Coordinates of C-alpha atoms in Angstrom, one line a residue:
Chain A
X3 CA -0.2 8.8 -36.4
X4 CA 0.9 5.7 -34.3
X5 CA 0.3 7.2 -30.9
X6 CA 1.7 3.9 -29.3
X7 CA 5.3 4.7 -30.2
X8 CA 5.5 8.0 -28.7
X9 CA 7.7 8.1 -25.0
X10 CA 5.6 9.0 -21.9
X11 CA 7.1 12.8 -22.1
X12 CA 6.3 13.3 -25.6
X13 CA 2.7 12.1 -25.4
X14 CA 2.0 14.4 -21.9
X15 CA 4.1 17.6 -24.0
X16 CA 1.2 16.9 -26.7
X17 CA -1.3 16.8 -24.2
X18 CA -0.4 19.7 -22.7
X19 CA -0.2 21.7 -25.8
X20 CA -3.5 20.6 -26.3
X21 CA -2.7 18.2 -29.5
X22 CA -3.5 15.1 -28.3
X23 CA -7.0 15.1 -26.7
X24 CA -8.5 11.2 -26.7
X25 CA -8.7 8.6 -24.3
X26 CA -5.3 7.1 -23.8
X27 CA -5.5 3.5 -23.7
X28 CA -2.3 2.5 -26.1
X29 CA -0.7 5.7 -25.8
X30 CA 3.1 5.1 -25.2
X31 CA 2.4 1.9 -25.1
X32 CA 4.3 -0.2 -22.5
X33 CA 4.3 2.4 -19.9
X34 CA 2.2 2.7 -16.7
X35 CA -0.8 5.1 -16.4
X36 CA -2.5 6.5 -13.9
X37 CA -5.8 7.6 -12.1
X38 CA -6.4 11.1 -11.0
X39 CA -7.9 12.2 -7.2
X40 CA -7.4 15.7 -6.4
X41 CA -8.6 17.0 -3.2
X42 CA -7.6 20.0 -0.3
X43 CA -5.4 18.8 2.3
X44 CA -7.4 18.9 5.3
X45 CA -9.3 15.7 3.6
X46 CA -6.1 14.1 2.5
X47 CA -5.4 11.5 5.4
X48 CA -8.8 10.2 5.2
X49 CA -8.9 9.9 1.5
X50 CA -5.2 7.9 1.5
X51 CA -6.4 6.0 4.7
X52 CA -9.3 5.2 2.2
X53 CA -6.7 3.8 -0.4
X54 CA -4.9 1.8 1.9
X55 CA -8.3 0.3 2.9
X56 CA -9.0 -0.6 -0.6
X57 CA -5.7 -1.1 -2.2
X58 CA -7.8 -3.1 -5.6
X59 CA -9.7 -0.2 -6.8
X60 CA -6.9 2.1 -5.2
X61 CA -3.7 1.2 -5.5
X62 CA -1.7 4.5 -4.8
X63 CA 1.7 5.2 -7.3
X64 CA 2.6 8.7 -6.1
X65 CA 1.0 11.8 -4.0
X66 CA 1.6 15.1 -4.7
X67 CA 1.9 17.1 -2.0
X68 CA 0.9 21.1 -1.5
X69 CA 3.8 22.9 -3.5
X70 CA 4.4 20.7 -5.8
X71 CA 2.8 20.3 -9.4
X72 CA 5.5 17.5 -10.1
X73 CA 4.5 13.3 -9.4
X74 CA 8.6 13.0 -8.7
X75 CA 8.0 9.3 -8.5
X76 CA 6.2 8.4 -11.8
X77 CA 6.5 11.6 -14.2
X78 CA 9.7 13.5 -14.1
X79 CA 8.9 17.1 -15.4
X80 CA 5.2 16.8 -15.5
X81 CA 2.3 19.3 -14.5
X82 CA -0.5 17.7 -13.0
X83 CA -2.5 20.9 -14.1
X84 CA -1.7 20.8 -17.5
X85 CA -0.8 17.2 -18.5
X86 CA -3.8 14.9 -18.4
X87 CA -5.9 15.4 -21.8
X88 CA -9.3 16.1 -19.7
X89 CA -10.4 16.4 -16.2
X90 CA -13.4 16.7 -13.9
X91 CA -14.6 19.0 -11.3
X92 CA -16.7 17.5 -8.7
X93 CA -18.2 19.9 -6.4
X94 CA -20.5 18.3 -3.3
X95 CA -20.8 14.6 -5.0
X96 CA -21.5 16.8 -8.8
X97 CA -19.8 16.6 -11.6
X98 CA -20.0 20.4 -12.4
X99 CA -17.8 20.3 -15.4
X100 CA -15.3 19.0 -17.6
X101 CA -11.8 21.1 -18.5
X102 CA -9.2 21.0 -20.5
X103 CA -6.4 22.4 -17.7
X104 CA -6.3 23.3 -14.1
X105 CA -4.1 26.4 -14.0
X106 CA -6.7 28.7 -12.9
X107 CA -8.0 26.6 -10.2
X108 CA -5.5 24.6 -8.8
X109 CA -5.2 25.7 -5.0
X110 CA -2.4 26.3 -2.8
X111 CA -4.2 23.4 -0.6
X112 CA -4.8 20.5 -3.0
X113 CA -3.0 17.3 -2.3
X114 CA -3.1 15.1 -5.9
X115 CA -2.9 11.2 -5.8
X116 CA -1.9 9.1 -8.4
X117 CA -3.8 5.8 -8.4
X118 CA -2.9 2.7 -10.7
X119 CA -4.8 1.8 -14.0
X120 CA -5.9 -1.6 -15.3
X121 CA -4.5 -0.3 -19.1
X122 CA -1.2 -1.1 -17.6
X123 CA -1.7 -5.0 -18.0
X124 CA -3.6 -4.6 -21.3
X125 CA 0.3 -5.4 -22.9
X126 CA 0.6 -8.2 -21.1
X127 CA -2.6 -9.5 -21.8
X128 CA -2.3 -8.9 -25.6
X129 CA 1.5 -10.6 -24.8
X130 CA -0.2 -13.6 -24.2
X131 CA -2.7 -13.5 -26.7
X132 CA -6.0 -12.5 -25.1
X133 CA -8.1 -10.1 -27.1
X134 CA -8.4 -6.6 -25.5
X135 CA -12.0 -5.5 -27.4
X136 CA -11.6 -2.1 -26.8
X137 CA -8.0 -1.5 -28.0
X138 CA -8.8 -3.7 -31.2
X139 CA -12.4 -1.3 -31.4
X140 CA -10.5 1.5 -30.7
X141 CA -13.7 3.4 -28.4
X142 CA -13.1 3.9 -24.0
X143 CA -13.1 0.9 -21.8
X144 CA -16.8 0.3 -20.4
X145 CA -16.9 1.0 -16.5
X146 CA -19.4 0.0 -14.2
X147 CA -20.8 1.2 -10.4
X148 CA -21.1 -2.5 -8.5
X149 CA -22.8 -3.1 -5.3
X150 CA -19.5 -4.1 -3.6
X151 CA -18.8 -2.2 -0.9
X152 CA -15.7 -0.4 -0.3
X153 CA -14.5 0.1 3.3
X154 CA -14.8 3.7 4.7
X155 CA -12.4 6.1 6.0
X156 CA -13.6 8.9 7.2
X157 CA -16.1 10.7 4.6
X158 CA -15.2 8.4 2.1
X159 CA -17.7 5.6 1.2
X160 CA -19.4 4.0 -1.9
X161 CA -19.2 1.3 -4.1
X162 CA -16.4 0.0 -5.9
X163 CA -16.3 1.0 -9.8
X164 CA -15.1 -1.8 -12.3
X165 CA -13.8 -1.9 -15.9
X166 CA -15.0 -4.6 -18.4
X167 CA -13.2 -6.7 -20.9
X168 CA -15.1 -9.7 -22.9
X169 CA -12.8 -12.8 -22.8
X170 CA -13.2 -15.7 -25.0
X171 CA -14.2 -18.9 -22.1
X172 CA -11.0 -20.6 -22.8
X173 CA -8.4 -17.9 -21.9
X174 CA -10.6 -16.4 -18.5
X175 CA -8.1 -18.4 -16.2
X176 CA -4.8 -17.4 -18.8
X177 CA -6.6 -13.4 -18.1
X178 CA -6.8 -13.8 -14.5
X179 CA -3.3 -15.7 -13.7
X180 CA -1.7 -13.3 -16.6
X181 CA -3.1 -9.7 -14.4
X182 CA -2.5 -11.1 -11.3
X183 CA 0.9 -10.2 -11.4
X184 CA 0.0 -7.0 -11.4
X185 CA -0.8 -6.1 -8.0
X186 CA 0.3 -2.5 -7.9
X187 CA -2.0 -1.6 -10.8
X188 CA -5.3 -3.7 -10.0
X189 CA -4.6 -7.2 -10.6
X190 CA -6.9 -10.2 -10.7
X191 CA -10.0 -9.9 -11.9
X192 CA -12.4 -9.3 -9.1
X193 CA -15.6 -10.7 -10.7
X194 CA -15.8 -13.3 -13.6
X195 CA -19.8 -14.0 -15.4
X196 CA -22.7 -12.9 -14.0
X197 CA -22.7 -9.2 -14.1
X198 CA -25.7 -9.4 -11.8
X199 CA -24.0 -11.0 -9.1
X200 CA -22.1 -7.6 -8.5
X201 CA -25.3 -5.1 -9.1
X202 CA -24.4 -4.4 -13.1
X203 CA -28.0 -4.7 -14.8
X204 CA -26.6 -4.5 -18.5
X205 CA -23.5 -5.0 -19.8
X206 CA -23.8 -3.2 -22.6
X207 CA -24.7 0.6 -21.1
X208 CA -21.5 1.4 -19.1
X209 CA -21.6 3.9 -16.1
X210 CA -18.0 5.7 -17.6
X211 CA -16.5 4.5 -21.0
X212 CA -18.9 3.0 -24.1
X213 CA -19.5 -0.6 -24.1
X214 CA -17.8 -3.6 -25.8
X215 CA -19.6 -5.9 -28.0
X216 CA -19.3 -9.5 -27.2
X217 CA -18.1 -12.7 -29.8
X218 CA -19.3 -15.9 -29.3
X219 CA -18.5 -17.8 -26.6
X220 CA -17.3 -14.5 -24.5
X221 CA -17.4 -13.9 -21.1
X222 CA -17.6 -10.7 -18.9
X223 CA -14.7 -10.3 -16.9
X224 CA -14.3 -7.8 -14.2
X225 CA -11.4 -5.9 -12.5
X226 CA -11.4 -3.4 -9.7
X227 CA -10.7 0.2 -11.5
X228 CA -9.2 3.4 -10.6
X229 CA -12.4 5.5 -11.6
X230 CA -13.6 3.9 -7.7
X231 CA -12.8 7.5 -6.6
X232 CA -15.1 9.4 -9.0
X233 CA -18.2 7.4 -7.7
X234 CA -17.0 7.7 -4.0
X235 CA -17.2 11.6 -4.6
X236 CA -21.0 11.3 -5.5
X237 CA -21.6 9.3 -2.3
X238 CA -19.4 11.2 0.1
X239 CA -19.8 15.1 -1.7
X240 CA -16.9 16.7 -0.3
X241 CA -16.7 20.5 -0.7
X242 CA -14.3 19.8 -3.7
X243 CA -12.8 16.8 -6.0
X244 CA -10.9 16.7 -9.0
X245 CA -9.7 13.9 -11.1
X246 CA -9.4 12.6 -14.4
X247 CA -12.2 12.4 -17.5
X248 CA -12.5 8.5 -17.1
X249 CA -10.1 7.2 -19.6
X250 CA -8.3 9.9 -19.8
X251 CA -5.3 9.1 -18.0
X252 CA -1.9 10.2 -16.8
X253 CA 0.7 8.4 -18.9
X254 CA 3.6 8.0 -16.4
X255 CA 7.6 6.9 -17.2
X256 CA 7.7 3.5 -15.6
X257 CA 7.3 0.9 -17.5
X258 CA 4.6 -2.0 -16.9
X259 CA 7.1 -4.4 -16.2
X260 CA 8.3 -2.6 -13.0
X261 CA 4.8 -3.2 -11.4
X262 CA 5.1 -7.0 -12.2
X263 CA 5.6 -9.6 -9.2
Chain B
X29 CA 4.6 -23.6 28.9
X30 CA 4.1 -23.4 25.2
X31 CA 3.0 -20.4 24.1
X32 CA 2.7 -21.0 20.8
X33 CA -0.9 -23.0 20.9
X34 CA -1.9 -19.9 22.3
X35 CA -4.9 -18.4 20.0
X36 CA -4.3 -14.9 19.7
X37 CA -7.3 -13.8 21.6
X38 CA -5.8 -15.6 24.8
X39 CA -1.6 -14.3 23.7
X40 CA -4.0 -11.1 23.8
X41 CA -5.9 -11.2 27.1
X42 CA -2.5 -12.7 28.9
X43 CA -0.5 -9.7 28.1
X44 CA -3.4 -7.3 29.0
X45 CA -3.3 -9.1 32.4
X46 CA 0.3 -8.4 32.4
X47 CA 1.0 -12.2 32.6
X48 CA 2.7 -12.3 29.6
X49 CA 6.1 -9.6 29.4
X50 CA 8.3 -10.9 26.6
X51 CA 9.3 -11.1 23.2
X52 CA 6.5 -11.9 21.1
X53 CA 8.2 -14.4 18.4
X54 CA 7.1 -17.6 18.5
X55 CA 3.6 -16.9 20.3
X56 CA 0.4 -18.0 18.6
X57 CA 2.8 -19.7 15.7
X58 CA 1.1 -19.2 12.5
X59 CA -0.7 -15.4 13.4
X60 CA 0.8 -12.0 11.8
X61 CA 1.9 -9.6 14.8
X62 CA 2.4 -6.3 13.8
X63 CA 4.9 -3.4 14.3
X64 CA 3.3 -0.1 16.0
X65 CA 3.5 3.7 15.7
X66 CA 1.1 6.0 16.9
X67 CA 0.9 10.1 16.4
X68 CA -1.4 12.7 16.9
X69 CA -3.9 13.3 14.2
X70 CA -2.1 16.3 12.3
X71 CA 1.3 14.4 11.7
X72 CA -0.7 11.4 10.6
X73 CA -1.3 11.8 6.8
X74 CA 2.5 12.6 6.4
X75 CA 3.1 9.4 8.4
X76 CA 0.6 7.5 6.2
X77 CA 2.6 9.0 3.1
X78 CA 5.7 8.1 4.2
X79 CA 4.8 4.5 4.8
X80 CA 3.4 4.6 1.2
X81 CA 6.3 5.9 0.1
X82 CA 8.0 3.2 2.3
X83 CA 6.1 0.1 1.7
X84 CA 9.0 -2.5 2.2
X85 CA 9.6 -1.5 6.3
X86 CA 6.5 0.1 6.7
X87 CA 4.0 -2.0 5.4
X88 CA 0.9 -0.9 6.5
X89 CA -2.1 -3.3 8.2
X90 CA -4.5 -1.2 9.8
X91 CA -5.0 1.8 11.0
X92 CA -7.4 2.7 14.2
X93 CA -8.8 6.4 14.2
X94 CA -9.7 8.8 17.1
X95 CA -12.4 7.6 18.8
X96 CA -11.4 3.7 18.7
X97 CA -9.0 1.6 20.4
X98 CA -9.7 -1.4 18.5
X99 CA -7.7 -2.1 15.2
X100 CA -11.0 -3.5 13.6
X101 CA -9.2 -5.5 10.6
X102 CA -6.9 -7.4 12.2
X103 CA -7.1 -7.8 16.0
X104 CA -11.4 -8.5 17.0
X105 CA -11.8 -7.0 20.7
X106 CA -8.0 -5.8 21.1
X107 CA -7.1 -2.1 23.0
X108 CA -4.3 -0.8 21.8
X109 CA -4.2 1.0 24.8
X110 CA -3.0 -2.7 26.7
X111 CA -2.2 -5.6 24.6
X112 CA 1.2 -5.6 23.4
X113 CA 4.0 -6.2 26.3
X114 CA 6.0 -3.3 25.9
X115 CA 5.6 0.3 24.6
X116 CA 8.3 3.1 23.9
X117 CA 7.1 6.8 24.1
X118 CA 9.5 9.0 22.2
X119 CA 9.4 12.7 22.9
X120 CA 11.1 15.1 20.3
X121 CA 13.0 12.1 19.1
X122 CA 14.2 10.8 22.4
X123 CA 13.0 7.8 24.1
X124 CA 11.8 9.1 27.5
X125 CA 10.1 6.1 28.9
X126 CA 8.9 2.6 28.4
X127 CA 5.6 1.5 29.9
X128 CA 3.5 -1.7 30.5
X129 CA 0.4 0.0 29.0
X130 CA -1.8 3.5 27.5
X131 CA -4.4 3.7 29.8
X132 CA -3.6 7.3 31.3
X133 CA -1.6 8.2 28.3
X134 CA -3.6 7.9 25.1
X135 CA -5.0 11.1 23.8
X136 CA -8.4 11.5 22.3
X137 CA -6.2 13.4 18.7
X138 CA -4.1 9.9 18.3
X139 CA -3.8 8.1 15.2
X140 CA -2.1 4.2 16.0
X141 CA -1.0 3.0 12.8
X142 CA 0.1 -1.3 12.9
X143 CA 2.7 -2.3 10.7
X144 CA 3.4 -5.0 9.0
X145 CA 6.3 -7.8 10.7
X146 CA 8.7 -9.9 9.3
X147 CA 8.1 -12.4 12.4
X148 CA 5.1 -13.5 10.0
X149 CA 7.2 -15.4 7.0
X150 CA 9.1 -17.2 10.3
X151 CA 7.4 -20.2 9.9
X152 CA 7.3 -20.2 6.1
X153 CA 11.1 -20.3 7.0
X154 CA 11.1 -23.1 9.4
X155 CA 8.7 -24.9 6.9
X156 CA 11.4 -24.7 3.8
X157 CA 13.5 -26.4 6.7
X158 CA 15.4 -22.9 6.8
X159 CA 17.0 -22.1 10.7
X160 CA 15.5 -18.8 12.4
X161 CA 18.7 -18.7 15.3
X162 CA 16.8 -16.2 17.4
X163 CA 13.9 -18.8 17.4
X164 CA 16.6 -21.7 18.3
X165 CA 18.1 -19.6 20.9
X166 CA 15.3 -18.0 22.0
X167 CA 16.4 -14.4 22.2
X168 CA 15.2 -11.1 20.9
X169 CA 15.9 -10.3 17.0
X170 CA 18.4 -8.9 16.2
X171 CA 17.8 -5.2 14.2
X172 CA 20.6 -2.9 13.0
X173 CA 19.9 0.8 11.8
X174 CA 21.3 0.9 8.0
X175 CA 22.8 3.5 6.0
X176 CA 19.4 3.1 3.5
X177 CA 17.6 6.0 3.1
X178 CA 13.9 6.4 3.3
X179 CA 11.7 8.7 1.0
X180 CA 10.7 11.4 2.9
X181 CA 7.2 12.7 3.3
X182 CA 6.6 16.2 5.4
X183 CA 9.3 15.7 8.8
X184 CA 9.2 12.1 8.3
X185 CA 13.2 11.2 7.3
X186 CA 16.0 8.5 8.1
X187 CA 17.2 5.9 7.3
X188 CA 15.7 2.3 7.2
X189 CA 15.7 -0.3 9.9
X190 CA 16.3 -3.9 9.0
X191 CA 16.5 -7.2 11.1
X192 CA 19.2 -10.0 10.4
X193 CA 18.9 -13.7 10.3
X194 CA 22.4 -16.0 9.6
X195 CA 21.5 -18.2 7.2
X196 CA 23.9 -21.4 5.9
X197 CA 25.2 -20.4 2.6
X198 CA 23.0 -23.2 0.4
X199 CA 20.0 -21.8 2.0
X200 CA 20.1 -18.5 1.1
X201 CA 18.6 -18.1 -2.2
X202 CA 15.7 -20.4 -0.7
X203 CA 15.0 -17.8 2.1
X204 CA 15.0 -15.0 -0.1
X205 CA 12.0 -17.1 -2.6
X206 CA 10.2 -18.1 0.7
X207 CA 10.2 -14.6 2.2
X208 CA 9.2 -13.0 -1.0
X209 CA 5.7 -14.5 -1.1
X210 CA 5.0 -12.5 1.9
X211 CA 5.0 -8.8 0.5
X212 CA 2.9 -7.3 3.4
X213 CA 4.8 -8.4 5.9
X214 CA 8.0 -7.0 4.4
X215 CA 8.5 -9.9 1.8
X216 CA 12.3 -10.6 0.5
X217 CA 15.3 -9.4 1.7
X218 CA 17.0 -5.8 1.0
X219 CA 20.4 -7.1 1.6
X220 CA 22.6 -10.2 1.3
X221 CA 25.9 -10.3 2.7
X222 CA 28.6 -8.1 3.4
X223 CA 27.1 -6.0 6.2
X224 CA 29.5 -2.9 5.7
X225 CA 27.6 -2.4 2.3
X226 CA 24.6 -1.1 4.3
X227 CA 26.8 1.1 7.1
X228 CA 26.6 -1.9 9.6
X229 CA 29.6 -1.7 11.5
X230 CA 29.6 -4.6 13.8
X231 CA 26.8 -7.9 13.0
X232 CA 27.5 -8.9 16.6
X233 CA 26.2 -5.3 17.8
X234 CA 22.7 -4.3 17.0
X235 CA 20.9 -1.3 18.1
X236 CA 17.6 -3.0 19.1
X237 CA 17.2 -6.8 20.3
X238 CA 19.9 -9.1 20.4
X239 CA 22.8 -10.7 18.4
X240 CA 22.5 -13.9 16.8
X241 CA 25.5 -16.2 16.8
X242 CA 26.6 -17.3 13.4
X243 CA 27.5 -21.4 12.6
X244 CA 30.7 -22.1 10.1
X245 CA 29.1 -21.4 6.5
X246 CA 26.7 -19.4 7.7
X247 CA 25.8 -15.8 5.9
X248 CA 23.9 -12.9 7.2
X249 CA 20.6 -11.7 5.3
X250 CA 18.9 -8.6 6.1
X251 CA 15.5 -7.9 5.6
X252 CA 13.4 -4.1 6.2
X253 CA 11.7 -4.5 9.6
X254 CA 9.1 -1.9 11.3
X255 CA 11.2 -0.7 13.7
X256 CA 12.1 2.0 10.9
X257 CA 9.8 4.3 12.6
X258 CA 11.3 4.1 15.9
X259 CA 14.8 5.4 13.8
X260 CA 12.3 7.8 11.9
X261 CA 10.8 9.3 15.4
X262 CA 15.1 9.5 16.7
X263 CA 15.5 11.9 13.5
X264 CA 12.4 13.7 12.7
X265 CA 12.2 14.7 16.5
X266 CA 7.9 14.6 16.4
X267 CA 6.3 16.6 19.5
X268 CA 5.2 12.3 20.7
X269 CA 5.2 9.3 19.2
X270 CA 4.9 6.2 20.8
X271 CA 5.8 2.6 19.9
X272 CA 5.9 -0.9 20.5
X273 CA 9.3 -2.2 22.4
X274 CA 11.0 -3.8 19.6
X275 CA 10.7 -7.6 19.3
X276 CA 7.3 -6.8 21.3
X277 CA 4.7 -6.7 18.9
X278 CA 0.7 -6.4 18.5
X279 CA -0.6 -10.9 18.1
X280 CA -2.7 -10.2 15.5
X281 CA -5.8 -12.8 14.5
X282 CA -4.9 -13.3 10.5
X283 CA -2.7 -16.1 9.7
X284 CA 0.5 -15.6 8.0
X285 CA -0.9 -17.4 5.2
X286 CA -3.6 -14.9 4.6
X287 CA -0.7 -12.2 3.5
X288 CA 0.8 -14.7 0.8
X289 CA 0.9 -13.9 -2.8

């Protein structure tokens, strides 16, 4: 089945009937997707001060607030509990487990954010001919812990968590000027080369995702990602954190286009 | 004297001195100054939400926490507490005072968040050779409560703020591309034109600052301006929340060009 031509409320009905359990890159394709942070509400300013402060690896599309199930905003009809293929359970900076729904433990205290996802400008680089490795290898995008700091808010601290796409040398500044315009959903690239120079030791054993393998004359390029939130739980272990099974995201109505500058 | 070689440190230290009481536009040309709104702690994550939910009159630029008085990212060595010219405290939704500074008045539960100000893509305007009349004439912007609504988040509802500029008819498209490179600081305009559109009754007659006189050919363009909270604190009646007099604003140390896309 050609998953890519399904609309955003037929791929998240799949998903919640349990028919559609992979990672979602090209899902829908053309429409926005989106990072999962669950947390209770007595931790919810600091967390969205925490976004504000680091609007690259968190760029916030819509927050859910207690009462609500529904991200009005990006996905008209959708329950966060239900509509995400996989998510994890973070309990004290662990990951204590992996499930396929919340509806048992969502509580009446959880505030859900909705962060941007660097898949949304994987059209435009494929638009412009740039090779997306892990769409043509069909296998997760690789994602990496750095050594670039985030700025704190309250608990919150860590390291900023990037995703990985090899690019051919001569389209690097065509991949950079191409995701730029994408502000809202990560943008530029925030490291091109030396994956040493931002604390990755090999390239090819991901933190989150599998790796890509590299063609001749490749280069590792680098963007700020939404999975930032999963390694700031292991560092600041509050009580509770859910989000998202990285790549595993929510696939939202906008299109990508209404994120462009 | 001209104020505008000021550095912001010494706009800053001036106004703390209270040597310094007046509009702010036009002081230490080329620096951002910010909008301001501070609330206690538990109304400050639905205030956070609503200027993510707002992000074109309340574009956020730092935020300072209990505990500080120093808004770290953008103003080195500043108090809050004493360096803008002007503040408005607002008591269940009425202005009950204006005072030269915060010293007896800040509480240790306040969150003070600065907001981003269209005073910022001023000189981007004069640059394109585009008139700024409240410059020329050196009065107070004028800023007009629209018929716009905002999107709400917990109390936090109204309707936008924006702030007008008469612009000569062929310069109108250029002052909506030059403004738009300045997204942080409230970027292009949200109306052009007929003012009625927006529930403005009367352009000569603004509800904050002063009106701008209009030359033959000359249209009015309306951009979002942080005021919008000052409207938001006359509707939403919070227990306090206090302000910056409008047209007073935080001299902050970025330049304008450091919030260009």
């Amino acid at each position: 089945m050609n998953y890519g031509v399904l609309t955003p409320k037929e791929a998240r009905e799949l998903i919640r009937g349990g028919k559609l359990v992979r990672p979602t890159s090209g899902i829908a394709k053309g429409h926005v997707q989106a990072n999962l942070a669950i947390l209770p509400k007595d931790l919810a300013f600091d967390f969205l001060l925490f976004a504000n402060r680091n609007k690259k690896p968190c760029p916030i599309l819509d927050v859910i607030e207690p009462g609500s199930f529904e991200p009005k905003l990006i996905a008209k009809g959708c329950d966060i509990r239900t509509d995400i293929p996989k998510y994890r359970i973070y309990k004290h900076g662990e990951l204590v487990e992996e499930v396929d729904n919340l509806l048992d433990i969502y509580r009446d205290d959880f505030v859900a954010f909705l962060i941007g996802c660097s898949f949304s400008f994987e059209n435009a680089m494929l638009a412009a001919g740039i090779p997306v490795r892990h769409i043509e290898d069909d296998h997760n995008v690789p994602m990496f812990i750095t050594n670039i700091p985030t700025v704190p808010a309250g608990p919150f601290h860590g390291n900023m968590v990037v995703s990985m796409r090899p690019i051919p040398y001569d389209q690097v500044v065509k991949a950079t000027t191409v995701t730029a315009r994408y502000p809202a959903v990560h943008g530029a690239p925030v490291h091109i080369g030396d994956p040493g120079q931002i604390g990755i030791k090999d390239v090819m054993a991901p933190d989150f995702g599998e790796p890509s393998v590299f063609k001749d004359g490749e280069v590792p390029v680098f963007w700020a990602c939404g999975v930032t939130p999963q390694s700031i739980a292991m560092t600041s272990k509050p009580e509770i954190m859910i989000t998202h099974a990285p790549g595993y995201m929510l696939i939202c109505d906008p299109v990508d286009e209404d994120y462009a500058v």
